[in-house]
Amino acid sequence: MQSKASNSTSFLKDFNWRQYIVYIAFIGVLIYFSVTLFDEGFLTTNNILNIIRQTAIISIMGVAMTFVISAAEIDLSVGSIAALSSLTSAMALESGFGIFGAIVAGLGTGLLIGLVNGLLVTKVIIPSFLVTLGMMGVTKGLAMWVTNTAPVPIINETFVFLFGSGDIGNIPVLLFWTLAAVVIGHIVLRKTAFGRRTLATGGNQNAARFSGVNVSRTKLYVFLASGFAAGLAGMLYAGRMHSGRYTFGEGDELSVIAAVILGGTSLFGGVGTVIGTVIGSLMIGTINNGLIIMGLDVSQQMIVKGLIIILAVAFGRKAISK
Amino acid sequence: MGTPILEMSQISKSFNGIKVLDKVHFELEKGEVHALMGGNGAGKSTLMKILTGVYELDEGQIKIAGSDVQIHNTTDAESHGVSMIFQEFSLIPTLTVAENIFLGREPKKAFGLIDDKKSVARTKELLDELNVDIKPDDIVADLGVGYWQMTEIAKALSKETKILIMDEPTSSLTKRETEVLFAFIDRLKNKGISIIYISHRMDEIFQICDRITIMGDGRHIITAKTSELDMDSVIQHIAGKNMEKFEWKDRKRVSNGSVVLQVKNLKTNNRVNGVDFELHQGEVLGIAGLMGSGRTETMRALFGIDPLTGGDIYISGKKATIRSPKDAINNGLALIPEDRRVQGLVLEHQVMDNILLPSLSKITKVLVNDKKGKQISEEWVKKLNIKTDSIYKTSRLLSGGNQQKIVFAKWLANSPDIIMLDEPTIGIDIRAKSEIIDMVRDLADDGKSILLVSSEMPELLAVSDRILVFHDGKVVKQFLREEISSEEDLQHAIQGF
C-alpha cells in the first residue's frame, strides 16, 4: 500500500509538467467552452474552422520562434516583418511581377531582415532582444514609409486563394499552410542535426562550442527561419485581407512568444517543442473565440487571456519545482 | 609572543563515518602570515570550512584571542572576526567599490534612504588606511583582478576582521599584481591582521609566510618557522602523506614513435607564450605546472577556441589550420575540458544527446539515424560503465564521476586520434578516479595519443610516458618517466624557478 503511494508520487514527480501542461489546459478550455457555449454553436465545424483560420498565422510564426527560443534567443521583429512583407508582395503584384514575383518579394523581405538580425546577433554580438527590438521599429517604419501608410489592394485571385482566403472543399488553405509548417518544423527540430545543434546551443552554448557546433551559424539560421516564417505570415495576411497594410501583425510578436512558452519551450533555451507551440497557439485562439462568443468586449478578453497565460505557465513551473 | 589570536585544538570531523580530520591542531599568532599546505584531500579546506562556519566540528575546541568560541554558522564566524577571501570573488561587478563594501549593510539616513556620502567616506578611510590606489566610486568591473581581491579584503576588514583566510590568492594574478598584493599583505600584518595563506606555490610561501603548517591525510604533520624549512623538506612532508597512490603500469603496446602532433612556438593572447613540443603515436604526454602556467590555455589554442597569434601546428607531419573546434575535430583531436558542467555537457539534456553531439554528422544523412544513435550511446554507456537508468536520463541527475564519463563517451564515440584531457579527475571520487586513469591507459594501449594536464602528481606519474613542465606559457622542462623517481622530483621541477 505504502509503496504504491510512493510510486504514484514519484510518477507525478517524473512527469514533465512543463511539457504537458499546455495539452491539459487546452483540453480543459475546450471542454469548458463546449459545455457552456454548446448552444451558442462553439462546437460547430464552422466555428472550429474559424479558430484554425484565426490562429494559423500565429502558429506558423510560432514554429520558427520555437527554434529561436530553443537557441536561447528572441525575435521581437516578426510582427513588423509580416507587415512589411504583406506590402512588398502586394506591391510586386501591383507592379505586374505576378505571383512568383510576389512570393520572392514577400519571402525575400523576411529572409533579408532575418539575415540582418542574425548577423547583428552573431557578428556584432548584440543581444537579440535589443537587435530585434530595434529592428521591430525599423521594419515597421519601412512598412509605413514604402506607401506612405496607404494600403495596397490585391486583385490577383490566385494569390488571394493560395495565401489565406481560399478553401479546398470545406477546408481553409490556411490549415494546409499550418500543417506544412508544423510537420516540417517538428521534423527539423527533432530529427535533423541542425535541430539537435539548435537545442544544444540553447542548452549550453559553451558546451556546444566545445563539441564542435558552429554556434554562430546555428543562431544565424534560426533568425533566417524566423524571418522566413514572418515573411510567409505577411503574405498570408495579404491574401486573407486582399491587401498589404502596415498595421498587419501588430502585437503578433507577443502572441507568438506566448504560444511558444505556453507550449513548453523553455525561455532559457535548450528545451523546445513545435507541437506544443501549435497547441499553445490554438489554446490562445480558442480562448479568444470563446470569450467573443460569450460576449465579452475586447478589454475583458485581454484581461482574461493574460491571466490564463500567466496561470498556465505558473502551474507548469510550480509543478516541476516540486 | 602573547596569546595566539587563534587556537584550534583536537579538531575532528567525519562525513558518513569517514574521518576527514583527525585531532588536528592549528595555531595562528597575531600579525602572522601562516601558510597552510598539503595535497588534495589533506583536510585543509575542511579545516577552514569549520573555522568559517560552513561545517560544524564533531570534536575539538576553538579559541579566539584566548577565549572559547562556538562557531555554528558563517554569521558566528563573521562576528568573531573570521573572513575568507574566495577565489571566485563575491563582488558585484556593476556596482562601485563603496557599494560593494557596504552591500547589505549600507549606512542609512532619514526615511531609510542610503547614506552614500557616509559609505563613500568610510570606504575612502579604509582604502587610504590600506594604502590601496583605488577610489570608492570606481566601478568594480573597470578595475583589474588584482584590485578586485583588495576590494574584497577591504570589505572583510570593514567588518572588523581579525583573521583573514586566503585561498590561492595569486592564481589569477599577473606577476606585477602579485607583487602589489604582497606589499598589501605586509601592510595588513603591520596592522595586526593575521592571515592564513593556502597555496601550492612554494616560492610565494617562502617569500611572505612566517610559519608553515603541513597537513596530510586529515592530520597535522608539522608546524615550523619558514626559516627552519626548505623546499625539500616541505615537499617531502606533503608527498609523504599523499593518500592517493596510483601505480605505474607498463604499456601493453609500444609506440611506433611517429610524431602525430607537433607544436612550434605556439602563441595566443591568453597566457600561451611560445609553446613547443611533440606528441608521439600511442604516447601519454603529461603536462605539469602551476595554475595559470598556460597548460589549459595551450589546449584551448590547439582546439581552436583561443585564436593563435603565432606558431604552427603539425598533425602527422602536415601543417594544420585550426580556427574552430570543428577544424580541430576534423584533424582528429578531442578535448575533454576542465569544467565538465560548463564546457563539457548540456546538463539538461539526455545522456544520449550529449554523447552524440560531436558525431551528429556521422549518423545523419538527411535525418539523424536515431537507431544508430541509440546503439552508439548504449555501447559507450556499457563500455565506460556509466551508471545511469537509461540513455534517456537527464545528465544533470548523474554523479560527477558518471558525468565525466559521459564527456569521455561523447569524444570517444567520435573516434579521435589525439585526445587532450584537462584535469580529467577533478572533483570526482576516488573510485571513479582510478577508473578514469585505467581508461587513459587503455586508450594509449589502443594506439591513441594523449595529452594529459593534471595538478595531481600521482596521477601524472601513474600514466605519463613523458612529462612536460609549463611555466609562464612555455615548456621549461621535459622528463622521460624513468627520469623521475618520485612525486618530490616532479614537485621540484614545477616549483623550482
Short mmCIF file of C-alpha atoms in Angstrom, two decimals, chain B residues 22-485:
data_model
loop_
_atom_site.label_atom_id
_atom_site.label_comp_id
_atom_site.label_asym_id
_atom_site.label_seq_id
_atom_site.Cartn_x
_atom_site.Cartn_y
_atom_site.Cartn_z
CA ASP B 22 41.69 13.56 12.99
CA LYS B 23 42.60 15.61 16.07
CA VAL B 24 44.09 18.44 14.08
CA HIS B 25 45.89 21.27 15.80
CA PHE B 26 46.38 24.70 14.29
CA GLU B 27 47.61 27.93 15.80
CA LEU B 28 47.84 31.46 14.47
CA GLU B 29 49.73 34.35 16.05
CA LYS B 30 48.57 37.94 15.88
CA GLY B 31 50.02 39.69 12.83
CA GLU B 32 51.34 36.47 11.37
CA VAL B 33 51.10 35.11 7.83
CA HIS B 34 50.77 31.38 8.24
CA ALA B 35 50.88 29.02 5.26
CA LEU B 36 48.58 26.02 5.26
CA MET B 37 49.77 23.31 2.91
CA GLY B 38 49.01 19.75 1.90
CA GLY B 39 47.98 17.68 -1.11
CA ASN B 40 44.42 17.21 -2.28
CA GLY B 41 42.36 15.53 0.39
CA ALA B 42 44.78 16.57 3.14
CA GLY B 43 41.95 18.27 5.03
CA LYS B 44 42.95 21.93 4.60
CA SER B 45 39.68 23.03 3.15
CA THR B 46 37.60 21.08 5.67
CA LEU B 47 39.53 22.72 8.50
CA MET B 48 38.95 26.16 7.01
CA LYS B 49 35.28 25.39 6.46
CA ILE B 50 34.98 24.58 10.15
CA LEU B 51 36.66 27.85 11.04
CA THR B 52 34.35 29.84 8.76
CA GLY B 53 31.22 28.06 9.96
CA VAL B 54 30.39 26.18 6.77
CA TYR B 55 30.76 22.86 8.65
CA GLU B 56 30.42 22.22 12.37
CA LEU B 57 33.17 20.32 14.14
CA ASP B 58 32.50 16.91 15.68
CA GLU B 59 35.11 17.24 18.39
CA GLY B 60 37.63 19.81 19.46
CA GLN B 61 37.92 23.35 20.60
CA ILE B 62 38.36 26.74 19.00
CA LYS B 63 39.80 29.67 20.92
CA ILE B 64 39.94 33.16 19.51
CA ALA B 65 42.13 35.66 21.36
CA GLY B 66 42.28 33.28 24.27
CA SER B 67 38.57 32.68 24.84
CA ASP B 68 36.50 29.68 23.82
CA VAL B 69 34.14 30.27 20.92
CA GLN B 70 31.38 28.25 19.29
CA ILE B 71 31.09 28.57 15.52
CA HIS B 72 27.86 27.08 14.23
CA ASN B 73 27.40 29.07 11.04
CA THR B 74 29.00 31.70 8.87
CA THR B 75 27.43 34.56 10.83
CA ASP B 76 29.11 33.28 14.01
CA ALA B 77 32.44 33.17 12.22
CA GLU B 78 32.00 36.71 10.99
CA SER B 79 31.07 38.01 14.41
CA HIS B 80 34.30 36.51 15.77
CA GLY B 81 36.27 38.36 13.09
CA VAL B 82 36.98 35.47 10.71
CA SER B 83 36.70 36.14 6.97
CA MET B 84 37.63 34.11 3.95
CA ILE B 85 38.56 35.62 0.59
CA PHE B 86 37.22 33.31 -2.08
CA GLN B 87 38.81 32.56 -5.40
CA GLU B 88 35.55 33.30 -7.14
CA PHE B 89 35.09 36.79 -5.83
CA SER B 90 31.79 37.69 -4.27
CA LEU B 91 31.71 41.19 -5.70
CA ILE B 92 29.07 42.64 -7.98
CA PRO B 93 30.95 43.99 -11.00
CA THR B 94 28.42 46.66 -11.97
CA LEU B 95 28.46 48.37 -8.57
CA THR B 96 31.08 50.76 -7.20
CA VAL B 97 33.75 49.79 -4.68
CA ALA B 98 31.89 51.55 -1.87
CA GLU B 99 28.56 49.98 -2.82
CA ASN B 100 30.17 46.57 -2.81
CA ILE B 101 31.89 47.05 0.51
CA PHE B 102 28.68 48.07 2.23
CA LEU B 103 26.36 45.79 0.29
CA GLY B 104 23.51 44.64 2.51
CA ARG B 105 24.55 46.86 5.44
CA GLU B 106 24.52 50.29 3.86
CA PRO B 107 24.55 53.23 6.29
CA LYS B 108 21.09 54.82 6.32
CA LYS B 109 19.73 58.33 6.78
CA ALA B 110 16.19 59.57 7.27
CA PHE B 111 13.34 57.61 5.62
CA GLY B 112 15.60 54.59 5.20
CA LEU B 113 17.46 56.11 2.26
CA ILE B 114 21.04 55.03 1.77
CA ASP B 115 23.62 57.49 3.04
CA ASP B 116 26.02 57.35 0.10
CA LYS B 117 28.19 60.14 1.46
CA LYS B 118 28.86 58.20 4.60
CA SER B 119 29.64 54.91 2.87
CA VAL B 120 31.94 56.67 0.40
CA ALA B 121 33.72 58.47 3.22
CA ARG B 122 34.16 55.29 5.23
CA THR B 123 35.37 53.43 2.18
CA LYS B 124 37.88 56.18 1.45
CA GLU B 125 39.15 55.98 5.01
CA LEU B 126 39.53 52.25 4.70
CA LEU B 127 41.31 52.38 1.34
CA ASP B 128 43.64 55.15 2.50
CA GLU B 129 44.49 53.23 5.60
CA LEU B 130 45.34 50.19 3.48
CA ASN B 131 47.12 52.42 1.01
CA VAL B 132 45.18 50.96 -1.92
CA ASP B 133 45.22 53.01 -5.06
CA ILE B 134 41.52 52.91 -5.97
CA LYS B 135 38.62 55.29 -5.42
CA PRO B 136 35.37 54.48 -3.59
CA ASP B 137 33.28 55.34 -6.62
CA ASP B 138 35.26 53.26 -9.13
CA ILE B 139 33.09 50.64 -10.80
CA VAL B 140 34.45 47.23 -9.84
CA ALA B 141 34.24 45.86 -13.40
CA ASP B 142 36.65 48.58 -14.56
CA LEU B 143 39.34 47.52 -12.07
CA GLY B 144 41.94 44.81 -12.65
CA VAL B 145 41.54 41.43 -11.00
CA GLY B 146 44.24 42.32 -8.50
CA TYR B 147 42.14 45.19 -7.22
CA TRP B 148 39.08 43.02 -7.00
CA GLN B 149 40.87 41.00 -4.42
CA MET B 150 41.88 44.08 -2.47
CA THR B 151 38.32 45.36 -2.60
CA GLU B 152 37.24 42.00 -1.26
CA ILE B 153 39.78 42.27 1.53
CA ALA B 154 38.73 45.84 2.29
CA LYS B 155 35.17 44.57 2.52
CA ALA B 156 36.27 41.93 5.02
CA LEU B 157 38.21 44.47 7.07
CA SER B 158 35.26 46.83 7.18
CA LYS B 159 33.57 44.10 9.21
CA GLU B 160 36.25 44.19 11.91
CA THR B 161 38.06 41.14 10.61
CA LYS B 162 40.99 39.90 12.65
CA ILE B 163 41.65 36.63 10.86
CA LEU B 164 41.79 36.53 7.09
CA ILE B 165 41.89 33.29 5.10
CA MET B 166 43.22 33.49 1.56
CA ASP B 167 42.91 30.53 -0.81
CA GLU B 168 45.36 30.52 -3.76
CA PRO B 169 45.09 34.32 -3.95
CA THR B 170 47.65 34.73 -6.73
CA SER B 171 46.43 32.10 -9.17
CA SER B 172 44.63 34.61 -11.38
CA LEU B 173 47.10 37.47 -10.90
CA THR B 174 49.96 38.65 -13.06
CA LYS B 175 53.46 38.95 -11.59
CA ARG B 176 53.04 42.66 -11.10
CA GLU B 177 49.66 42.26 -9.42
CA THR B 178 51.14 39.59 -7.18
CA GLU B 179 53.85 41.97 -6.01
CA VAL B 180 51.26 44.61 -5.24
CA LEU B 181 49.24 42.06 -3.29
CA PHE B 182 52.29 41.00 -1.26
CA ALA B 183 53.08 44.59 -0.35
CA PHE B 184 49.45 44.88 0.70
CA ILE B 185 49.69 41.73 2.82
CA ASP B 186 52.71 43.29 4.57
CA ARG B 187 50.66 46.32 5.48
CA LEU B 188 47.88 44.10 6.81
CA LYS B 189 50.44 42.33 9.00
CA ASN B 190 51.63 45.62 10.38
CA LYS B 191 48.05 46.48 11.25
CA GLY B 192 47.89 43.31 13.31
CA ILE B 193 45.70 41.29 10.94
CA SER B 194 46.51 37.58 10.98
CA ILE B 195 46.45 35.68 7.71
CA ILE B 196 46.05 32.02 6.87
CA TYR B 197 47.56 31.58 3.43
CA ILE B 198 46.60 28.50 1.42
CA SER B 199 48.74 27.91 -1.64
CA HIS B 200 50.68 25.38 -3.68
CA ARG B 201 53.25 27.93 -4.77
CA MET B 202 56.30 27.47 -2.62
CA ASP B 203 58.26 30.44 -3.88
CA GLU B 204 55.46 32.69 -2.66
CA ILE B 205 55.14 30.92 0.63
CA PHE B 206 58.83 31.24 1.34
CA GLN B 207 58.63 34.89 0.38
CA ILE B 208 55.77 36.05 2.59
CA CYS B 209 54.90 33.47 5.25
CA ASP B 210 56.23 33.44 8.79
CA ARG B 211 55.29 29.86 9.56
CA ILE B 212 54.11 26.80 7.66
CA THR B 213 51.70 24.12 8.77
CA ILE B 214 51.51 20.99 6.65
CA MET B 215 48.55 18.65 6.76
CA GLY B 216 48.17 15.23 5.21
CA ASP B 217 45.51 12.56 5.29
CA GLY B 218 43.38 14.60 7.72
CA ARG B 219 46.16 15.01 10.26
CA HIS B 220 48.52 17.71 11.38
CA ILE B 221 52.01 16.80 10.17
CA ILE B 222 54.26 19.67 11.08
CA THR B 223 54.26 23.33 12.01
CA ALA B 224 57.53 25.19 11.75
CA LYS B 225 59.01 28.59 11.10
CA THR B 226 59.61 29.19 7.42
CA SER B 227 63.28 29.76 8.14
CA GLU B 228 63.57 26.28 9.63
CA LEU B 229 62.24 24.57 6.50
CA ASP B 230 63.38 24.44 2.92
CA MET B 231 61.59 23.40 -0.22
CA ASP B 232 62.94 19.84 0.02
CA SER B 233 61.59 19.20 3.45
CA VAL B 234 58.22 20.78 2.64
CA ILE B 235 57.83 18.64 -0.47
CA GLN B 236 58.79 15.55 1.49
CA HIS B 237 56.24 16.24 4.18
CA ILE B 238 53.48 16.84 1.65
CA ALA B 239 54.24 13.91 -0.64
CA GLY B 240 54.90 11.52 2.22
CA LYS B 241 51.29 11.76 3.25
CA ASN B 242 49.54 11.76 -0.07
CA MET B 243 46.69 9.34 0.40
CA GLU B 244 46.14 8.70 -3.27
CA LYS B 245 48.67 6.38 -4.80
CA PHE B 246 48.36 5.15 -8.32
CA GLU B 247 50.92 2.65 -9.56
CA TRP B 248 52.66 2.92 -12.88
CA LYS B 249 51.71 0.09 -15.22
CA ASP B 250 53.80 -0.73 -18.25
CA ARG B 251 52.24 -0.10 -21.67
CA LYS B 252 50.86 -3.14 -23.38
CA ARG B 253 51.81 -1.74 -26.73
CA VAL B 254 54.89 0.22 -27.56
CA SER B 255 54.53 3.42 -29.51
CA ASN B 256 55.79 3.22 -33.09
CA GLY B 257 57.42 6.54 -32.42
CA SER B 258 55.90 8.57 -35.23
CA VAL B 259 55.06 12.17 -34.36
CA VAL B 260 51.29 12.74 -34.52
CA LEU B 261 51.26 16.27 -33.20
CA GLN B 262 53.97 18.85 -33.33
CA VAL B 263 53.57 22.32 -31.87
CA LYS B 264 56.04 25.04 -32.77
CA ASN B 265 56.29 28.34 -30.93
CA LEU B 266 52.54 28.46 -30.26
CA LYS B 267 51.29 31.83 -29.03
CA THR B 268 47.91 33.30 -28.07
CA ASN B 269 46.80 36.34 -26.15
CA ASN B 270 45.74 34.04 -23.35
CA ARG B 271 48.91 33.01 -21.44
CA VAL B 272 50.38 30.84 -24.24
CA ASN B 273 53.76 32.32 -24.93
CA GLY B 274 55.83 30.20 -27.29
CA VAL B 275 54.98 26.56 -26.59
CA ASP B 276 56.98 23.82 -28.33
CA PHE B 277 56.50 20.07 -28.05
CA GLU B 278 55.94 16.84 -29.91
CA LEU B 279 53.43 14.12 -29.18
CA HIS B 280 54.10 10.59 -30.42
CA GLN B 281 51.62 7.99 -31.53
CA GLY B 282 50.38 5.89 -28.62
CA GLU B 283 52.06 8.09 -26.05
CA VAL B 284 50.68 9.65 -22.89
CA LEU B 285 52.27 13.05 -22.55
CA GLY B 286 51.69 14.56 -19.12
CA ILE B 287 51.63 18.31 -18.64
CA ALA B 288 52.52 19.65 -15.21
CA GLY B 289 52.67 23.21 -13.98
CA LEU B 290 51.09 25.63 -11.57
CA MET B 291 47.69 27.16 -12.14
CA GLY B 292 47.96 29.92 -14.72
CA SER B 293 51.12 28.49 -16.31
CA GLY B 294 49.39 28.14 -19.68
CA ARG B 295 48.53 24.43 -19.64
CA THR B 296 44.77 24.73 -20.10
CA GLU B 297 45.26 27.66 -22.42
CA THR B 298 47.55 25.63 -24.71
CA MET B 299 44.80 23.05 -25.08
CA ARG B 300 42.26 25.77 -25.82
CA ALA B 301 44.56 27.05 -28.54
CA LEU B 302 45.08 23.60 -30.05
CA PHE B 303 41.34 23.03 -30.05
CA GLY B 304 40.59 26.25 -31.93
CA ILE B 305 38.96 28.06 -29.05
CA ASP B 306 41.53 30.80 -28.47
CA PRO B 307 42.85 32.23 -31.74
CA LEU B 308 46.59 31.83 -32.40
CA THR B 309 48.74 34.91 -32.57
CA GLY B 310 51.76 32.93 -33.66
CA GLY B 311 53.23 29.50 -34.20
CA ASP B 312 52.36 26.39 -36.15
CA ILE B 313 50.59 23.12 -35.53
CA TYR B 314 51.52 19.98 -37.48
CA ILE B 315 49.29 16.92 -37.42
CA SER B 316 51.08 13.75 -38.58
CA GLY B 317 53.68 15.90 -40.28
CA LYS B 318 51.24 18.10 -42.15
CA LYS B 319 50.64 21.70 -41.26
CA ALA B 320 47.13 22.12 -39.87
CA THR B 321 44.95 25.21 -39.76
CA ILE B 322 42.75 25.12 -36.70
CA ARG B 323 40.43 28.07 -36.32
CA SER B 324 37.47 26.41 -34.61
CA PRO B 325 36.72 23.28 -32.59
CA LYS B 326 35.27 21.87 -35.78
CA ASP B 327 38.64 22.21 -37.55
CA ALA B 328 40.26 20.53 -34.56
CA ILE B 329 37.77 17.66 -34.67
CA ASN B 330 38.34 17.23 -38.38
CA ASN B 331 42.04 16.92 -37.61
CA GLY B 332 41.32 14.04 -35.26
CA LEU B 333 41.53 15.99 -31.99
CA ALA B 334 39.27 15.76 -28.96
CA LEU B 335 39.28 17.90 -25.83
CA ILE B 336 37.87 16.77 -22.53
CA PRO B 337 37.67 20.16 -20.88
CA GLU B 338 38.46 21.28 -17.38
CA ASP B 339 34.93 22.24 -16.37
CA ARG B 340 32.56 19.49 -17.38
CA ARG B 341 29.46 21.31 -16.19
CA VAL B 342 30.19 24.47 -18.15
CA GLN B 343 32.17 23.21 -21.14
CA GLY B 344 31.57 19.50 -21.27
CA LEU B 345 27.86 18.82 -21.08
CA VAL B 346 24.45 20.21 -21.78
CA LEU B 347 23.31 19.22 -18.31
CA GLU B 348 19.60 19.48 -19.01
CA HIS B 349 19.87 17.15 -21.99
CA GLN B 350 19.71 13.38 -22.02
CA VAL B 351 22.80 11.22 -21.76
CA MET B 352 22.26 10.14 -25.37
CA ASP B 353 22.01 13.65 -26.80
CA ASN B 354 25.24 14.59 -25.05
CA ILE B 355 27.09 11.52 -26.30
CA LEU B 356 26.01 12.10 -29.90
CA LEU B 357 26.60 15.86 -30.12
CA PRO B 358 30.14 15.84 -31.60
CA SER B 359 29.42 13.00 -34.02
CA LEU B 360 25.96 14.04 -35.25
CA SER B 361 27.05 14.48 -38.85
CA LYS B 362 28.38 10.92 -38.89
CA ILE B 363 24.95 9.45 -38.19
CA THR B 364 22.95 11.91 -40.28
CA LYS B 365 22.02 11.66 -43.92
CA VAL B 366 19.05 13.97 -44.13
CA LEU B 367 17.62 12.92 -40.82
CA VAL B 368 19.51 11.75 -37.76
CA ASN B 369 19.61 7.97 -37.63
CA ASP B 370 18.17 7.54 -34.14
CA LYS B 371 18.50 3.79 -34.17
CA LYS B 372 22.20 4.05 -34.80
CA GLY B 373 22.48 6.86 -32.26
CA LYS B 374 20.80 4.76 -29.64
CA GLN B 375 23.09 1.86 -30.43
CA ILE B 376 26.22 4.02 -30.16
CA SER B 377 25.05 5.56 -26.89
CA GLU B 378 24.22 2.22 -25.33
CA GLU B 379 27.51 0.79 -26.46
CA TRP B 380 29.50 3.57 -24.79
CA VAL B 381 27.44 3.63 -21.64
CA LYS B 382 28.26 -0.05 -21.31
CA LYS B 383 31.92 0.22 -22.32
CA LEU B 384 32.68 3.02 -19.88
CA ASN B 385 30.47 1.58 -17.17
CA ILE B 386 28.35 4.74 -16.86
CA LYS B 387 25.86 4.32 -14.04
CA THR B 388 22.53 5.55 -15.37
CA ASP B 389 18.98 4.14 -15.52
CA SER B 390 18.91 4.66 -19.26
CA ILE B 391 20.45 6.67 -22.04
CA TYR B 392 17.41 8.96 -21.83
CA LYS B 393 18.20 10.17 -18.33
CA THR B 394 18.88 13.89 -17.84
CA SER B 395 22.65 14.25 -17.44
CA ARG B 396 22.31 16.65 -14.51
CA LEU B 397 20.94 13.83 -12.36
CA LEU B 398 24.11 11.72 -12.62
CA SER B 399 27.06 11.84 -10.22
CA GLY B 400 30.18 13.84 -11.07
CA GLY B 401 32.17 10.76 -12.00
CA ASN B 402 29.45 9.49 -14.30
CA GLN B 403 29.03 12.90 -15.88
CA GLN B 404 32.74 12.93 -16.59
CA LYS B 405 32.40 9.52 -18.22
CA ILE B 406 29.68 10.91 -20.49
CA VAL B 407 32.16 13.54 -21.61
CA PHE B 408 34.66 10.75 -22.34
CA ALA B 409 31.97 8.80 -24.18
CA LYS B 410 30.95 11.70 -26.38
CA TRP B 411 34.51 12.14 -27.56
CA LEU B 412 35.48 8.50 -27.84
CA ALA B 413 32.33 7.85 -29.89
CA ASN B 414 33.78 10.25 -32.43
CA SER B 415 36.96 8.11 -32.65
CA PRO B 416 39.65 10.79 -32.31
CA ASP B 417 43.39 10.09 -32.75
CA ILE B 418 44.65 12.68 -30.30
CA ILE B 419 42.87 13.11 -27.00
CA MET B 420 43.52 16.12 -24.78
CA LEU B 421 42.47 15.73 -21.16
CA ASP B 422 42.33 18.76 -18.89
CA GLU B 423 42.19 17.81 -15.20
CA PRO B 424 40.06 14.77 -16.01
CA THR B 425 39.66 13.64 -12.41
CA ILE B 426 38.85 16.96 -10.77
CA GLY B 427 36.03 16.79 -8.27
CA ILE B 428 35.22 13.10 -8.61
CA ASP B 429 35.51 10.33 -6.05
CA ILE B 430 38.49 8.03 -5.75
CA ARG B 431 36.82 5.06 -7.41
CA ALA B 432 35.78 6.96 -10.49
CA LYS B 433 39.25 8.48 -10.50
CA SER B 434 41.00 5.14 -10.75
CA GLU B 435 38.52 4.05 -13.44
CA ILE B 436 39.39 7.13 -15.45
CA ILE B 437 43.10 6.51 -15.00
CA ASP B 438 42.62 2.98 -16.31
CA MET B 439 40.68 4.39 -19.21
CA VAL B 440 43.61 6.63 -20.12
CA ARG B 441 45.91 3.59 -20.07
CA ASP B 442 43.54 1.61 -22.29
CA LEU B 443 43.28 4.45 -24.78
CA ALA B 444 47.05 4.63 -25.12
CA ASP B 445 47.20 0.86 -25.50
CA ASP B 446 44.65 1.21 -28.30
CA GLY B 447 47.09 3.46 -30.11
CA LYS B 448 45.52 6.80 -29.24
CA SER B 449 47.88 9.65 -28.42
CA ILE B 450 47.13 11.54 -25.25
CA LEU B 451 47.90 14.92 -23.75
CA LEU B 452 47.12 14.96 -20.05
CA VAL B 453 47.04 18.14 -17.98
CA SER B 454 46.83 17.44 -14.28
CA SER B 455 47.65 19.09 -10.98
CA GLU B 456 47.73 15.72 -9.28
CA MET B 457 51.28 14.39 -9.25
CA PRO B 458 50.42 10.75 -8.51
CA GLU B 459 48.07 10.72 -11.47
CA LEU B 460 50.65 12.17 -13.85
CA LEU B 461 53.29 9.75 -12.66
CA ALA B 462 50.97 6.77 -12.97
CA VAL B 463 50.22 7.16 -16.65
CA SER B 464 52.63 9.55 -18.40
CA ASP B 465 55.38 8.25 -20.68
CA ARG B 466 56.80 11.71 -20.70
CA ILE B 467 56.07 14.84 -18.68
CA LEU B 468 56.37 18.47 -19.78
CA VAL B 469 56.61 21.21 -17.20
CA PHE B 470 54.93 24.51 -18.07
CA HIS B 471 55.85 27.88 -16.65
CA ASP B 472 54.80 31.33 -17.84
CA GLY B 473 53.24 29.99 -21.02
CA LYS B 474 56.23 27.92 -22.11
CA VAL B 475 57.56 24.40 -21.80
CA VAL B 476 60.53 24.79 -19.47
CA LYS B 477 61.41 21.20 -18.71
CA GLN B 478 60.84 17.81 -20.16
CA PHE B 479 61.29 14.42 -18.50
CA LEU B 480 61.02 10.84 -19.51
CA ARG B 481 59.10 8.92 -16.91
CA GLU B 482 62.19 6.94 -15.97
CA GLU B 483 63.99 10.14 -15.11
CA ILE B 484 61.57 10.93 -12.31
CA SER B 485 61.80 8.65 -9.33
#
